[in-house]
PDB file of C-alpha atoms in Angstrom:
ATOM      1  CA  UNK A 240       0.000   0.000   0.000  1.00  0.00           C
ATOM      2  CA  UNK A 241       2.491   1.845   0.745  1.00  0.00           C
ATOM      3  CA  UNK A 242       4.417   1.685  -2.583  1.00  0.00           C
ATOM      4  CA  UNK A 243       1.169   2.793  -4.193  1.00  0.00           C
ATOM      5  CA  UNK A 244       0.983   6.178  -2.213  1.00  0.00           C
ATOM      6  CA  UNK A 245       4.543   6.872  -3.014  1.00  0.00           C
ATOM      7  CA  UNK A 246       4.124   5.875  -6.767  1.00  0.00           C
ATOM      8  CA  UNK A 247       1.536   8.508  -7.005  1.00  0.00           C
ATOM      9  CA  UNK A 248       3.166  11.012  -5.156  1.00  0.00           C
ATOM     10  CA  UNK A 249       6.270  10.841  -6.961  1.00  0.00           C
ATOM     11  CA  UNK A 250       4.105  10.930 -10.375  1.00  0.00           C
ATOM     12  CA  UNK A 251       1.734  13.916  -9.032  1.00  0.00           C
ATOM     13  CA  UNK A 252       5.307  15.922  -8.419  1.00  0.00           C
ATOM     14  CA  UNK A 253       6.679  15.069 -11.477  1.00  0.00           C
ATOM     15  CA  UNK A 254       3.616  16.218 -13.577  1.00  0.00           C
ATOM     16  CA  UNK A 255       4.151  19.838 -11.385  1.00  0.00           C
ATOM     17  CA  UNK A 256       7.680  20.391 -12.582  1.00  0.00           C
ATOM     18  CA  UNK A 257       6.210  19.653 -16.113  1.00  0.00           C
ATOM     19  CA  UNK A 258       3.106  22.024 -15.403  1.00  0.00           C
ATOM     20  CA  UNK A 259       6.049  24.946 -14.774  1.00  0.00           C
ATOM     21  CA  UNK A 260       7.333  27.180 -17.444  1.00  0.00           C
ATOM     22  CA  UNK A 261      10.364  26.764 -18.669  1.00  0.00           C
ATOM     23  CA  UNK A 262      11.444  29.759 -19.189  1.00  0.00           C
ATOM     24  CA  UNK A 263      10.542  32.321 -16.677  1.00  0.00           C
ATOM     25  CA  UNK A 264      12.477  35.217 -15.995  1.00  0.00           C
ATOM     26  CA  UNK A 265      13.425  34.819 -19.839  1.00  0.00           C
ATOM     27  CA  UNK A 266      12.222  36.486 -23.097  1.00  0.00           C
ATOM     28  CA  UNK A 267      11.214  33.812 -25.702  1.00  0.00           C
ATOM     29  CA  UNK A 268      12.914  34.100 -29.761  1.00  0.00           C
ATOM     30  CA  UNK A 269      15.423  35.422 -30.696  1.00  0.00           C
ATOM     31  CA  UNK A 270      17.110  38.999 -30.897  1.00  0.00           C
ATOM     32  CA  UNK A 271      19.735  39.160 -34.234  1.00  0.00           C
ATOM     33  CA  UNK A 272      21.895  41.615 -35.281  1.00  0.00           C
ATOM     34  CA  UNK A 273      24.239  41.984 -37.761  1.00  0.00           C
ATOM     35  CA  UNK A 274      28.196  43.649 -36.819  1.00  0.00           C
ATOM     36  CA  UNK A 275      31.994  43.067 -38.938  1.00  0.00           C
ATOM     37  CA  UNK A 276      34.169  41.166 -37.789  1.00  0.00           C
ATOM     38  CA  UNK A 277      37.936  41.863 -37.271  1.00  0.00           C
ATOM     39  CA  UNK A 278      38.658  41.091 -41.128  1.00  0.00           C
ATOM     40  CA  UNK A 279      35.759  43.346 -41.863  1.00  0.00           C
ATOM     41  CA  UNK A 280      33.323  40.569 -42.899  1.00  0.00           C
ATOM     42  CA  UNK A 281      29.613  41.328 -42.196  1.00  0.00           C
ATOM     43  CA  UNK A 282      28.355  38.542 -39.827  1.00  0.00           C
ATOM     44  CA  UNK A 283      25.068  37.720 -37.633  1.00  0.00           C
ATOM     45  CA  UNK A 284      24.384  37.516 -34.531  1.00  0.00           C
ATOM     46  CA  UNK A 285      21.769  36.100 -32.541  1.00  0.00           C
ATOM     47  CA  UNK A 286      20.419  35.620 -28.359  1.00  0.00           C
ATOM     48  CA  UNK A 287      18.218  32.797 -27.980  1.00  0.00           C
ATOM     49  CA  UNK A 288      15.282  32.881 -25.449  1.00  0.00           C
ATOM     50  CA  UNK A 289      17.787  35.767 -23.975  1.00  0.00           C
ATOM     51  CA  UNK A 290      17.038  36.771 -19.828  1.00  0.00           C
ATOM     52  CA  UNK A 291      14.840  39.328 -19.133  1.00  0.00           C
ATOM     53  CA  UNK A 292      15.459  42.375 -17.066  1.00  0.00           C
ATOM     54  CA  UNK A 293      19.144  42.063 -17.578  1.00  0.00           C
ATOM     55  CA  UNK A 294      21.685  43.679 -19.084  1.00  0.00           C
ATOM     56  CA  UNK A 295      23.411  42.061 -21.888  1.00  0.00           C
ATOM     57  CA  UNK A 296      26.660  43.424 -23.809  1.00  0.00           C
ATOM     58  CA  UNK A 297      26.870  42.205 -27.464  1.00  0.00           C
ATOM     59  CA  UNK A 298      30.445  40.055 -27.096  1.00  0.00           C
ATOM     60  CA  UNK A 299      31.367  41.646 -30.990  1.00  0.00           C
ATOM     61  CA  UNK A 300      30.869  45.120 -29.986  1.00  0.00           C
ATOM     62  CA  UNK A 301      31.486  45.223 -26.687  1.00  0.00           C
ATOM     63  CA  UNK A 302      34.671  47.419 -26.790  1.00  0.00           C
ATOM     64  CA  UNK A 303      34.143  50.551 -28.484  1.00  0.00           C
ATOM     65  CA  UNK A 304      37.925  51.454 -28.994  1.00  0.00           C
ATOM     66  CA  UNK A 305      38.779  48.260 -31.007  1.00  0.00           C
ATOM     67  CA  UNK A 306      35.350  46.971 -32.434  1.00  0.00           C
ATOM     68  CA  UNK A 307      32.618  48.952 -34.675  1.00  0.00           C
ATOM     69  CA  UNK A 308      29.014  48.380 -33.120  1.00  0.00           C
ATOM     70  CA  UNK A 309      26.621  46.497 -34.151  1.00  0.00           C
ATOM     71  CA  UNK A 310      23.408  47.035 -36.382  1.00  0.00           C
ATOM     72  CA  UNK A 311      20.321  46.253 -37.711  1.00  0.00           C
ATOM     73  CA  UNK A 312      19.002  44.677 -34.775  1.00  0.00           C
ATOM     74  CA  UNK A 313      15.644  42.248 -34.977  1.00  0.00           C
ATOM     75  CA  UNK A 314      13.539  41.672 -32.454  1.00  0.00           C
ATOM     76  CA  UNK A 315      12.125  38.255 -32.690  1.00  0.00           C
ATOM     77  CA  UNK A 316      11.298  37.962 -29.329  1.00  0.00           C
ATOM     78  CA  UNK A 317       7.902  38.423 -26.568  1.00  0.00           C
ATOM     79  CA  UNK A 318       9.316  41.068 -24.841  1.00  0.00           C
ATOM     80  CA  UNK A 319      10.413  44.723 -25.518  1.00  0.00           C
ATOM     81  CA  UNK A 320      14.072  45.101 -26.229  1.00  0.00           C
ATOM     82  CA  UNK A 321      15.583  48.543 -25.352  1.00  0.00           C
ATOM     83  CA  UNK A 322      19.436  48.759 -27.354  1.00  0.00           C
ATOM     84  CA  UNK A 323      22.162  51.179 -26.113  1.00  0.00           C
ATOM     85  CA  UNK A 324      24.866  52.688 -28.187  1.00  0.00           C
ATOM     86  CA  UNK A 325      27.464  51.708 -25.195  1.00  0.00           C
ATOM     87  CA  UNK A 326      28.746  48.389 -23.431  1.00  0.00           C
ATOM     88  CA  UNK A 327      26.893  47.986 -19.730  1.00  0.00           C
ATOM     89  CA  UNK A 328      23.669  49.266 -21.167  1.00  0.00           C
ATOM     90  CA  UNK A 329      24.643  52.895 -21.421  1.00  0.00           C
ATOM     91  CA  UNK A 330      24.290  55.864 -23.360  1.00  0.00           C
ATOM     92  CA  UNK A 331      21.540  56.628 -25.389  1.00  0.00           C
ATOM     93  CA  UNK A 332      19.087  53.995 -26.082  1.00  0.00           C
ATOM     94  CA  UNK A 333      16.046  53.098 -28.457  1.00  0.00           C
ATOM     95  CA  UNK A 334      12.532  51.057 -27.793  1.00  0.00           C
ATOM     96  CA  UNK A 335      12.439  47.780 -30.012  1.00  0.00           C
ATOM     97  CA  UNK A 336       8.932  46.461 -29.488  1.00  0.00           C
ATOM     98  CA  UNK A 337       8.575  42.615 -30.270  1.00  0.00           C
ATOM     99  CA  UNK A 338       8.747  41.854 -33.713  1.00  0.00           C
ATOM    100  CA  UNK A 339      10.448  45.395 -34.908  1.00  0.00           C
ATOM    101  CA  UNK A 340      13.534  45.485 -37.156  1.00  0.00           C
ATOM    102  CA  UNK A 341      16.130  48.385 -36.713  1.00  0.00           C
ATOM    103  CA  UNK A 342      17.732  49.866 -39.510  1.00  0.00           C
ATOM    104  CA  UNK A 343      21.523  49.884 -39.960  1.00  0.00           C
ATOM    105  CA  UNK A 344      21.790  53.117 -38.507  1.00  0.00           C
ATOM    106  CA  UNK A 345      20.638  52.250 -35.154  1.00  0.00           C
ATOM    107  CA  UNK A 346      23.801  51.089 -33.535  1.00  0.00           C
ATOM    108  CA  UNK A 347      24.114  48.743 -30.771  1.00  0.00           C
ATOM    109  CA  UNK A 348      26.466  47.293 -28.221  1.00  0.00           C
ATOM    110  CA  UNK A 349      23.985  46.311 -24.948  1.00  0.00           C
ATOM    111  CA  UNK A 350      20.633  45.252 -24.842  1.00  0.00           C
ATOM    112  CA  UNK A 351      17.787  44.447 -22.207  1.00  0.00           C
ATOM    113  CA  UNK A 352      15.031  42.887 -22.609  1.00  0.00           C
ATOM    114  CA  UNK A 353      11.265  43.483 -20.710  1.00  0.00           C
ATOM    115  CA  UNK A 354       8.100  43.899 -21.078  1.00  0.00           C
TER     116      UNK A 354
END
């Protein structure tokens, strides 16, 4: 009997952690954006399912001596991305609601994401 109880216990707990989202305290999509590399090549990048309600420095233009920034973001994500022209999420920043493409003249080296 009881094997029985703790069977169904241990099923009833695992069907919770199932029942929980997966991703809170996360935006879901992705953000892309396009910067050169070193050897001046135009490449993408891209944050998947990227935290919300933190700051995040773009690793390809996060030093604004050495690196141009980056450009032409896309927001493919649920929540509102705000860009800033500076590492650490400062300097003057723009609004990218979900689903909004940036033109390559809005440059970026941070972003945060909220709603």
């Amino acid at each position: 009997m009881r094997i029985r109880h703790t069977l169904g216990a241990a099923a009833g707990a695992a069907l919770l952690v199932l029942a929980l989202p997966t991703s809170a305290g996360a935006a879901e999509g992705s953000f892309t954006y396009k910067y050169r590399s070193q050897d001046r090549a135009m490449l993408s990048g891209k944050l998947v399912d990227p935290p919300s309600e933190q700051c995040i420095t773009l690793d390809e233009a996060d030093d604004p001596k050495e690196v141009p920034p980056a450009h032409s973001p896309y927001n493919g994500t649920d929540e509102t991305a705000t860009v800033f022209e500076q590492p650490g999420c400062e300097g003057d920043s723009f609004d990218l609601e979900a689903g909004a493409q940036g033109s390559a003249k809005l440059e970026v080296r941070s972003v945060v994401f909220h709603d």
